[in-house]
Amino acid sequence: MISKIKKILDKKNKSKIICITAYSKNVAEAIDPYTDIILVGDSLGSVLYNYNTTRKVTLEQMLEHSKSARLGIKNSLMVVDMPYRTYRNKKIALKNAKRIIKETKCDAVKLEGGSSILKIIEYLIKNKIAVMGHLGILPQSVKGKFKFKGKKIKERNKIFNDAKLLQDKGVFSIVLECVETTLAKQITKSLKIPTIGIGSSHHCDGQVLVLDDLIGLNETKIKFVKKFGNIKKNIRKAVNKFKKEVLGKKYPTKKYSY
Ligand code: KIV
């Protein structure tokens, strides 16, 4: 059987990779037929808990949401974000990555950063943990406003070199978050492994979005988010219908009663 990771690698230069976040079972089940990768992202901190930084997300929160999402995933590769400070050195990273994989049965973990966490990533991979990289904007490191990456030459070179270093250490793909278009293109062309873009142009090998943003459940004005649906409107419609029928004593009829 071809491993799920091999399937992702084989898509490079052939077919775009679809990656979407899910934080729970029913949502994961709904998107699984259409995704290659389901990411339990620490974006759940802002999306579900209104945190102003993903640094507040705990390992316990990631474990519980991932266990739920796992129940809905049959086909997609499941990746779980390692939250802030859970990979502050290689021993702690391995202990936590093993726990995440054991308890959530995910296929891989994602860590934010390049050269500064290279030794940690290398150690995880040596210990048979599949790792997805994350470069560009690193939400766990950002203080203040998010600005796109790759405007200045020094920054461009750093991101490009980091991408190469991560590939050399064995990550199976890299998320590029808000990386300037020509840099994202250059990185994607230079790597053998796929890049998954978010706000980083169509040149990436795949795209990732936060589900709640793309279905219009989470209100956001981020430039790269396109609203592909308006689920909030549909929820309100259904709940309003329910309310009207209850108030009008039309629900529950005999059919819905014991
Ligand atoms: O936390 C997350 O959901 C992510 C994606 C937005 C890439 O890291």
PDB file of C-alpha atoms and ligand atoms in Angstrom:
ATOM      1  CA  MET A   1       0.000   0.000   0.000  1.00  0.00           C
ATOM      2  CA  ILE A   2       1.362   3.437  -0.926  1.00  0.00           C
ATOM      3  CA  SER A   3       1.734   5.486   2.202  1.00  0.00           C
ATOM      4  CA  LYS A   4      -0.347   8.631   2.543  1.00  0.00           C
ATOM      5  CA  ILE A   5       2.815  10.719   2.620  1.00  0.00           C
ATOM      6  CA  LYS A   6       4.089   9.155  -0.611  1.00  0.00           C
ATOM      7  CA  LYS A   7       0.758  10.058  -2.217  1.00  0.00           C
ATOM      8  CA  ILE A   8       1.269  13.691  -1.202  1.00  0.00           C
ATOM      9  CA  LEU A   9       4.850  13.707  -2.523  1.00  0.00           C
ATOM     10  CA  ASP A  10       3.725  12.157  -5.806  1.00  0.00           C
ATOM     11  CA  LYS A  11       1.375  15.061  -6.452  1.00  0.00           C
ATOM     12  CA  LYS A  12       4.287  17.476  -6.919  1.00  0.00           C
ATOM     13  CA  ASN A  13       4.148  18.890 -10.471  1.00  0.00           C
ATOM     14  CA  LYS A  14       1.085  16.758 -11.246  1.00  0.00           C
ATOM     15  CA  SER A  15      -1.900  17.868  -9.240  1.00  0.00           C
ATOM     16  CA  LYS A  16      -2.543  20.573  -6.653  1.00  0.00           C
ATOM     17  CA  ILE A  17      -2.749  19.478  -3.015  1.00  0.00           C
ATOM     18  CA  ILE A  18      -5.856  20.381  -1.020  1.00  0.00           C
ATOM     19  CA  CYS A  19      -5.325  21.012   2.681  1.00  0.00           C
ATOM     20  CA  ILE A  20      -8.001  22.327   5.040  1.00  0.00           C
ATOM     21  CA  THR A  21      -8.204  22.636   8.812  1.00  0.00           C
ATOM     22  CA  ALA A  22     -10.644  20.705  10.978  1.00  0.00           C
ATOM     23  CA  TYR A  23     -10.973  20.780  14.745  1.00  0.00           C
ATOM     24  CA  SER A  24     -13.743  18.211  15.246  1.00  0.00           C
ATOM     25  CA  LYS A  25     -15.282  14.968  13.990  1.00  0.00           C
ATOM     26  CA  ASN A  26     -18.312  16.134  11.992  1.00  0.00           C
ATOM     27  CA  VAL A  27     -16.353  18.814  10.186  1.00  0.00           C
ATOM     28  CA  ALA A  28     -13.498  16.424   9.388  1.00  0.00           C
ATOM     29  CA  GLU A  29     -16.002  13.874   8.060  1.00  0.00           C
ATOM     30  CA  ALA A  30     -17.635  16.504   5.832  1.00  0.00           C
ATOM     31  CA  ILE A  31     -14.389  17.653   4.211  1.00  0.00           C
ATOM     32  CA  ASP A  32     -12.443  14.368   4.101  1.00  0.00           C
ATOM     33  CA  PRO A  33     -13.695  13.287   0.636  1.00  0.00           C
ATOM     34  CA  TYR A  34     -12.294  16.513  -0.849  1.00  0.00           C
ATOM     35  CA  THR A  35      -9.011  16.963   0.996  1.00  0.00           C
ATOM     36  CA  ASP A  36      -5.548  15.425   0.686  1.00  0.00           C
ATOM     37  CA  ILE A  37      -4.438  16.752   4.064  1.00  0.00           C
ATOM     38  CA  ILE A  38      -6.522  17.668   7.083  1.00  0.00           C
ATOM     39  CA  LEU A  39      -4.670  19.936   9.474  1.00  0.00           C
ATOM     40  CA  VAL A  40      -5.653  20.279  13.089  1.00  0.00           C
ATOM     41  CA  GLY A  41      -4.104  23.729  13.272  1.00  0.00           C
ATOM     42  CA  ASP A  42      -3.411  25.761  16.364  1.00  0.00           C
ATOM     43  CA  SER A  43      -5.418  28.438  14.545  1.00  0.00           C
ATOM     44  CA  LEU A  44      -8.192  26.882  16.640  1.00  0.00           C
ATOM     45  CA  GLY A  45      -6.983  29.249  19.361  1.00  0.00           C
ATOM     46  CA  SER A  46      -8.215  32.326  17.511  1.00  0.00           C
ATOM     47  CA  VAL A  47     -11.031  30.673  15.556  1.00  0.00           C
ATOM     48  CA  LEU A  48     -12.714  28.817  18.443  1.00  0.00           C
ATOM     49  CA  TYR A  49     -11.410  30.492  21.595  1.00  0.00           C
ATOM     50  CA  ASN A  50     -10.884  34.101  20.467  1.00  0.00           C
ATOM     51  CA  TYR A  51      -7.267  34.095  21.661  1.00  0.00           C
ATOM     52  CA  ASN A  52      -5.211  36.999  20.322  1.00  0.00           C
ATOM     53  CA  THR A  53      -2.247  34.663  19.818  1.00  0.00           C
ATOM     54  CA  THR A  54      -1.766  30.967  19.083  1.00  0.00           C
ATOM     55  CA  ARG A  55       0.794  30.980  21.916  1.00  0.00           C
ATOM     56  CA  LYS A  56      -2.085  30.436  24.341  1.00  0.00           C
ATOM     57  CA  VAL A  57      -3.082  27.116  22.774  1.00  0.00           C
ATOM     58  CA  THR A  58      -2.195  24.171  25.002  1.00  0.00           C
ATOM     59  CA  LEU A  59      -1.120  20.651  24.175  1.00  0.00           C
ATOM     60  CA  GLU A  60      -4.260  19.359  25.911  1.00  0.00           C
ATOM     61  CA  GLN A  61      -6.491  21.449  23.630  1.00  0.00           C
ATOM     62  CA  MET A  62      -4.670  20.167  20.554  1.00  0.00           C
ATOM     63  CA  LEU A  63      -4.991  16.578  21.775  1.00  0.00           C
ATOM     64  CA  GLU A  64      -8.736  16.793  22.443  1.00  0.00           C
ATOM     65  CA  HIS A  65      -9.592  18.516  19.149  1.00  0.00           C
ATOM     66  CA  SER A  66      -7.327  16.131  17.233  1.00  0.00           C
ATOM     67  CA  LYS A  67      -8.900  13.048  18.809  1.00  0.00           C
ATOM     68  CA  SER A  68     -12.284  14.328  17.744  1.00  0.00           C
ATOM     69  CA  ALA A  69     -11.145  15.186  14.189  1.00  0.00           C
ATOM     70  CA  ARG A  70      -9.508  11.749  13.851  1.00  0.00           C
ATOM     71  CA  LEU A  71     -12.946  10.136  14.168  1.00  0.00           C
ATOM     72  CA  GLY A  72     -14.043  11.815  10.951  1.00  0.00           C
ATOM     73  CA  ILE A  73     -10.943  11.205   8.811  1.00  0.00           C
ATOM     74  CA  LYS A  74     -10.735   8.162   6.548  1.00  0.00           C
ATOM     75  CA  ASN A  75      -8.718   9.164   3.500  1.00  0.00           C
ATOM     76  CA  SER A  76      -6.780  12.320   4.129  1.00  0.00           C
ATOM     77  CA  LEU A  77      -3.368  12.593   5.707  1.00  0.00           C
ATOM     78  CA  MET A  78      -3.864  13.977   9.199  1.00  0.00           C
ATOM     79  CA  VAL A  79      -1.385  16.578  10.442  1.00  0.00           C
ATOM     80  CA  VAL A  80      -1.444  18.124  13.921  1.00  0.00           C
ATOM     81  CA  ASP A  81       0.225  21.409  14.876  1.00  0.00           C
ATOM     82  CA  MET A  82       2.644  21.214  17.774  1.00  0.00           C
ATOM     83  CA  PRO A  83       1.673  24.151  19.973  1.00  0.00           C
ATOM     84  CA  TYR A  84       3.972  26.859  21.292  1.00  0.00           C
ATOM     85  CA  ARG A  85       6.736  25.677  23.653  1.00  0.00           C
ATOM     86  CA  THR A  86       5.980  21.998  23.085  1.00  0.00           C
ATOM     87  CA  TYR A  87       9.138  21.753  20.936  1.00  0.00           C
ATOM     88  CA  ARG A  88      11.497  24.054  22.812  1.00  0.00           C
ATOM     89  CA  ASN A  89      14.236  21.437  22.771  1.00  0.00           C
ATOM     90  CA  LYS A  90      14.649  18.114  20.997  1.00  0.00           C
ATOM     91  CA  LYS A  91      13.871  15.841  23.975  1.00  0.00           C
ATOM     92  CA  ILE A  92      10.690  17.754  24.854  1.00  0.00           C
ATOM     93  CA  ALA A  93       9.714  17.830  21.182  1.00  0.00           C
ATOM     94  CA  LEU A  94      10.095  14.073  20.793  1.00  0.00           C
ATOM     95  CA  LYS A  95       8.167  13.327  23.975  1.00  0.00           C
ATOM     96  CA  ASN A  96       5.306  15.597  22.896  1.00  0.00           C
ATOM     97  CA  ALA A  97       5.295  14.480  19.254  1.00  0.00           C
ATOM     98  CA  LYS A  98       5.135  10.843  20.362  1.00  0.00           C
ATOM     99  CA  ARG A  99       2.255  11.681  22.683  1.00  0.00           C
ATOM    100  CA  ILE A 100       0.381  13.534  19.922  1.00  0.00           C
ATOM    101  CA  ILE A 101       0.809  10.618  17.514  1.00  0.00           C
ATOM    102  CA  LYS A 102      -0.056   7.960  20.091  1.00  0.00           C
ATOM    103  CA  GLU A 103      -3.159   9.700  21.444  1.00  0.00           C
ATOM    104  CA  THR A 104      -4.554  11.190  18.225  1.00  0.00           C
ATOM    105  CA  LYS A 105      -3.334   8.595  15.692  1.00  0.00           C
ATOM    106  CA  CYS A 106      -2.329  11.429  13.363  1.00  0.00           C
ATOM    107  CA  ASP A 107       0.118  10.810  10.520  1.00  0.00           C
ATOM    108  CA  ALA A 108       2.419  13.784  11.035  1.00  0.00           C
ATOM    109  CA  VAL A 109       3.104  16.901  13.071  1.00  0.00           C
ATOM    110  CA  LYS A 110       3.779  20.477  11.948  1.00  0.00           C
ATOM    111  CA  LEU A 111       6.345  22.811  13.524  1.00  0.00           C
ATOM    112  CA  GLU A 112       6.901  26.496  12.792  1.00  0.00           C
ATOM    113  CA  GLY A 113      10.378  27.698  11.885  1.00  0.00           C
ATOM    114  CA  GLY A 114      13.548  27.108   9.886  1.00  0.00           C
ATOM    115  CA  SER A 115      17.208  27.101  10.885  1.00  0.00           C
ATOM    116  CA  SER A 116      16.426  27.864  14.537  1.00  0.00           C
ATOM    117  CA  ILE A 117      14.586  24.552  14.991  1.00  0.00           C
ATOM    118  CA  LEU A 118      16.528  22.476  12.481  1.00  0.00           C
ATOM    119  CA  LYS A 119      18.166  20.242  15.096  1.00  0.00           C
ATOM    120  CA  ILE A 120      14.761  19.562  16.644  1.00  0.00           C
ATOM    121  CA  ILE A 121      13.209  18.652  13.300  1.00  0.00           C
ATOM    122  CA  GLU A 122      16.182  16.450  12.459  1.00  0.00           C
ATOM    123  CA  TYR A 123      15.812  14.635  15.787  1.00  0.00           C
ATOM    124  CA  LEU A 124      12.089  14.045  15.277  1.00  0.00           C
ATOM    125  CA  ILE A 125      12.618  12.682  11.774  1.00  0.00           C
ATOM    126  CA  LYS A 126      15.483  10.426  12.961  1.00  0.00           C
ATOM    127  CA  ASN A 127      12.974   9.058  15.453  1.00  0.00           C
ATOM    128  CA  LYS A 128      10.500   8.273  12.677  1.00  0.00           C
ATOM    129  CA  ILE A 129       8.151  11.189  13.229  1.00  0.00           C
ATOM    130  CA  ALA A 130       6.830  12.605   9.943  1.00  0.00           C
ATOM    131  CA  VAL A 131       7.196  16.379   9.956  1.00  0.00           C
ATOM    132  CA  MET A 132       5.618  19.180   7.947  1.00  0.00           C
ATOM    133  CA  GLY A 133       7.500  22.492   7.970  1.00  0.00           C
ATOM    134  CA  HIS A 134       6.047  25.995   8.197  1.00  0.00           C
ATOM    135  CA  LEU A 135       7.848  29.125   6.925  1.00  0.00           C
ATOM    136  CA  GLY A 136       6.958  32.735   6.156  1.00  0.00           C
ATOM    137  CA  ILE A 137       4.690  34.206   8.786  1.00  0.00           C
ATOM    138  CA  LEU A 138       5.081  32.104  11.914  1.00  0.00           C
ATOM    139  CA  PRO A 139       2.038  32.906  14.066  1.00  0.00           C
ATOM    140  CA  GLN A 140       3.632  31.437  17.211  1.00  0.00           C
ATOM    141  CA  SER A 141       6.467  33.992  16.897  1.00  0.00           C
ATOM    142  CA  VAL A 142       4.551  37.069  15.764  1.00  0.00           C
ATOM    143  CA  LYS A 143       4.037  39.941  18.140  1.00  0.00           C
ATOM    144  CA  GLY A 144       1.702  42.599  16.799  1.00  0.00           C
ATOM    145  CA  LYS A 145       0.526  42.870  13.203  1.00  0.00           C
ATOM    146  CA  PHE A 146       1.065  40.135  10.623  1.00  0.00           C
ATOM    147  CA  LYS A 147       3.053  41.408   7.612  1.00  0.00           C
ATOM    148  CA  PHE A 148       3.745  39.383   4.479  1.00  0.00           C
ATOM    149  CA  LYS A 149       7.251  37.956   4.099  1.00  0.00           C
ATOM    150  CA  GLY A 150       9.806  38.327   1.339  1.00  0.00           C
ATOM    151  CA  LYS A 151       9.916  42.056   0.694  1.00  0.00           C
ATOM    152  CA  LYS A 152      13.555  42.516   1.660  1.00  0.00           C
ATOM    153  CA  ILE A 153      16.387  40.561   0.086  1.00  0.00           C
ATOM    154  CA  LYS A 154      17.802  39.393   3.441  1.00  0.00           C
ATOM    155  CA  GLU A 155      14.412  38.032   4.459  1.00  0.00           C
ATOM    156  CA  ARG A 156      13.933  36.386   1.046  1.00  0.00           C
ATOM    157  CA  ASN A 157      17.303  34.653   1.272  1.00  0.00           C
ATOM    158  CA  LYS A 158      16.584  33.460   4.794  1.00  0.00           C
ATOM    159  CA  ILE A 159      13.215  31.921   3.862  1.00  0.00           C
ATOM    160  CA  PHE A 160      14.655  30.351   0.706  1.00  0.00           C
ATOM    161  CA  ASN A 161      17.616  28.865   2.600  1.00  0.00           C
ATOM    162  CA  ASP A 162      15.364  27.667   5.415  1.00  0.00           C
ATOM    163  CA  ALA A 163      13.162  25.867   2.893  1.00  0.00           C
ATOM    164  CA  LYS A 164      16.198  24.060   1.479  1.00  0.00           C
ATOM    165  CA  LEU A 165      17.452  23.177   4.958  1.00  0.00           C
ATOM    166  CA  LEU A 166      14.067  21.769   5.988  1.00  0.00           C
ATOM    167  CA  GLN A 167      13.937  19.683   2.824  1.00  0.00           C
ATOM    168  CA  ASP A 168      17.460  18.380   3.436  1.00  0.00           C
ATOM    169  CA  LYS A 169      16.479  17.322   6.960  1.00  0.00           C
ATOM    170  CA  GLY A 170      13.539  15.336   5.588  1.00  0.00           C
ATOM    171  CA  VAL A 171      10.290  17.254   6.071  1.00  0.00           C
ATOM    172  CA  PHE A 172       7.716  15.933   3.599  1.00  0.00           C
ATOM    173  CA  SER A 173       6.229  19.331   2.742  1.00  0.00           C
ATOM    174  CA  ILE A 174       6.327  22.963   3.834  1.00  0.00           C
ATOM    175  CA  VAL A 175       3.516  25.419   4.514  1.00  0.00           C
ATOM    176  CA  LEU A 176       4.416  28.858   3.149  1.00  0.00           C
ATOM    177  CA  GLU A 177       2.366  31.473   4.962  1.00  0.00           C
ATOM    178  CA  CYS A 178       2.060  34.933   3.394  1.00  0.00           C
ATOM    179  CA  VAL A 179       5.228  34.607   1.327  1.00  0.00           C
ATOM    180  CA  GLU A 180       5.606  37.055  -1.547  1.00  0.00           C
ATOM    181  CA  THR A 181       4.537  35.592  -4.914  1.00  0.00           C
ATOM    182  CA  THR A 182       7.887  35.449  -6.745  1.00  0.00           C
ATOM    183  CA  LEU A 183       9.627  33.992  -3.687  1.00  0.00           C
ATOM    184  CA  ALA A 184       6.928  31.335  -3.238  1.00  0.00           C
ATOM    185  CA  LYS A 185       7.352  30.465  -6.926  1.00  0.00           C
ATOM    186  CA  GLN A 186      11.132  30.263  -6.616  1.00  0.00           C
ATOM    187  CA  ILE A 187      10.951  28.037  -3.523  1.00  0.00           C
ATOM    188  CA  THR A 188       8.315  25.770  -5.075  1.00  0.00           C
ATOM    189  CA  LYS A 189      10.411  25.340  -8.236  1.00  0.00           C
ATOM    190  CA  SER A 190      13.602  24.639  -6.298  1.00  0.00           C
ATOM    191  CA  LEU A 191      12.226  22.014  -3.922  1.00  0.00           C
ATOM    192  CA  LYS A 192      11.497  18.362  -4.579  1.00  0.00           C
ATOM    193  CA  ILE A 193       8.909  18.320  -1.808  1.00  0.00           C
ATOM    194  CA  PRO A 194       5.553  20.119  -2.120  1.00  0.00           C
ATOM    195  CA  THR A 195       4.874  23.596  -0.804  1.00  0.00           C
ATOM    196  CA  ILE A 196       1.433  24.326   0.612  1.00  0.00           C
ATOM    197  CA  GLY A 197       0.555  27.986   0.332  1.00  0.00           C
ATOM    198  CA  ILE A 198      -1.631  30.225   2.422  1.00  0.00           C
ATOM    199  CA  GLY A 199      -1.604  33.762   1.091  1.00  0.00           C
ATOM    200  CA  SER A 200       1.427  32.788  -0.983  1.00  0.00           C
ATOM    201  CA  SER A 201       0.022  32.711  -4.544  1.00  0.00           C
ATOM    202  CA  HIS A 202      -1.086  29.968  -6.922  1.00  0.00           C
ATOM    203  CA  HIS A 203       2.518  28.946  -7.594  1.00  0.00           C
ATOM    204  CA  CYS A 204       2.594  26.687  -4.524  1.00  0.00           C
ATOM    205  CA  ASP A 205       1.977  22.957  -4.992  1.00  0.00           C
ATOM    206  CA  GLY A 206      -1.096  23.100  -2.801  1.00  0.00           C
ATOM    207  CA  GLN A 207      -3.286  25.456  -0.835  1.00  0.00           C
ATOM    208  CA  VAL A 208      -4.432  25.475   2.757  1.00  0.00           C
ATOM    209  CA  LEU A 209      -7.178  27.544   4.361  1.00  0.00           C
ATOM    210  CA  VAL A 210      -8.901  27.555   7.711  1.00  0.00           C
ATOM    211  CA  LEU A 211     -12.277  25.898   7.073  1.00  0.00           C
ATOM    212  CA  ASP A 212     -14.253  28.326   9.224  1.00  0.00           C
ATOM    213  CA  ASP A 213     -12.916  31.192   7.078  1.00  0.00           C
ATOM    214  CA  LEU A 214     -13.634  29.619   3.712  1.00  0.00           C
ATOM    215  CA  ILE A 215     -17.205  28.612   4.587  1.00  0.00           C
ATOM    216  CA  GLY A 216     -18.021  31.992   6.093  1.00  0.00           C
ATOM    217  CA  LEU A 217     -18.468  30.827   9.664  1.00  0.00           C
ATOM    218  CA  ASN A 218     -15.597  32.868  11.048  1.00  0.00           C
ATOM    219  CA  GLU A 219     -15.717  36.592  10.340  1.00  0.00           C
ATOM    220  CA  THR A 220     -12.331  37.690   9.008  1.00  0.00           C
ATOM    221  CA  LYS A 221     -10.980  40.384   6.746  1.00  0.00           C
ATOM    222  CA  ILE A 222      -7.626  38.743   5.988  1.00  0.00           C
ATOM    223  CA  LYS A 223      -6.577  39.530   2.382  1.00  0.00           C
ATOM    224  CA  PHE A 224      -5.977  35.926   1.306  1.00  0.00           C
ATOM    225  CA  VAL A 225      -9.290  34.546   2.582  1.00  0.00           C
ATOM    226  CA  LYS A 226     -11.942  34.005  -0.050  1.00  0.00           C
ATOM    227  CA  LYS A 227     -15.389  33.174   1.264  1.00  0.00           C
ATOM    228  CA  PHE A 228     -16.547  30.107  -0.695  1.00  0.00           C
ATOM    229  CA  GLY A 229     -19.813  29.762   1.210  1.00  0.00           C
ATOM    230  CA  ASN A 230     -21.996  31.418   3.799  1.00  0.00           C
ATOM    231  CA  ILE A 231     -22.639  28.747   6.390  1.00  0.00           C
ATOM    232  CA  LYS A 232     -23.439  31.288   9.095  1.00  0.00           C
ATOM    233  CA  LYS A 233     -26.417  32.438   7.008  1.00  0.00           C
ATOM    234  CA  ASN A 234     -27.566  28.815   6.525  1.00  0.00           C
ATOM    235  CA  ILE A 235     -27.248  28.058  10.252  1.00  0.00           C
ATOM    236  CA  ARG A 236     -29.296  31.125  11.109  1.00  0.00           C
ATOM    237  CA  LYS A 237     -31.965  30.165   8.549  1.00  0.00           C
ATOM    238  CA  ALA A 238     -32.317  26.652   9.987  1.00  0.00           C
ATOM    239  CA  VAL A 239     -32.344  27.827  13.608  1.00  0.00           C
ATOM    240  CA  ASN A 240     -34.893  30.507  12.817  1.00  0.00           C
ATOM    241  CA  LYS A 241     -37.149  27.875  11.158  1.00  0.00           C
ATOM    242  CA  PHE A 242     -36.826  25.684  14.262  1.00  0.00           C
ATOM    243  CA  LYS A 243     -37.631  28.650  16.487  1.00  0.00           C
ATOM    244  CA  LYS A 244     -40.712  29.591  14.456  1.00  0.00           C
ATOM    245  CA  GLU A 245     -42.052  26.030  14.535  1.00  0.00           C
ATOM    246  CA  VAL A 246     -41.506  25.681  18.283  1.00  0.00           C
ATOM    247  CA  LEU A 247     -43.123  29.047  19.010  1.00  0.00           C
ATOM    248  CA  GLY A 248     -45.987  28.183  16.632  1.00  0.00           C
ATOM    249  CA  LYS A 249     -46.362  24.738  18.259  1.00  0.00           C
ATOM    250  CA  LYS A 250     -45.748  23.054  14.894  1.00  0.00           C
ATOM    251  CA  TYR A 251     -42.740  21.128  16.152  1.00  0.00           C
ATOM    252  CA  PRO A 252     -42.543  18.448  17.438  1.00  0.00           C
ATOM    253  CA  THR A 253     -45.515  16.734  15.789  1.00  0.00           C
ATOM    254  CA  LYS A 254     -46.458  13.117  16.555  1.00  0.00           C
ATOM    255  CA  LYS A 255     -43.893  11.956  14.003  1.00  0.00           C
ATOM    256  CA  TYR A 256     -41.097  13.400  16.129  1.00  0.00           C
ATOM    257  CA  SER A 257     -42.463  12.264  19.499  1.00  0.00           C
ATOM    258  CA  TYR A 258     -42.440   9.002  21.499  1.00  0.00           C
TER     259      TYR A 258
HETATM  260  O1  KIV B   1      -2.861  26.763  12.477  1.00  0.00           O
HETATM  261  C1  KIV B   1      -3.205  26.636  11.297  1.00  0.00           C
HETATM  262  O2  KIV B   1      -4.379  26.417  10.975  1.00  0.00           O
HETATM  263  C2  KIV B   1      -2.162  26.735  10.279  1.00  0.00           C
HETATM  264  C3  KIV B   1      -2.593  26.950   8.869  1.00  0.00           C
HETATM  265  C4  KIV B   1      -3.326  28.197   8.703  1.00  0.00           C
HETATM  266  C5  KIV B   1      -1.490  26.781   7.922  1.00  0.00           C
HETATM  267  O3  KIV B   1      -1.031  26.667  10.595  1.00  0.00           O
END
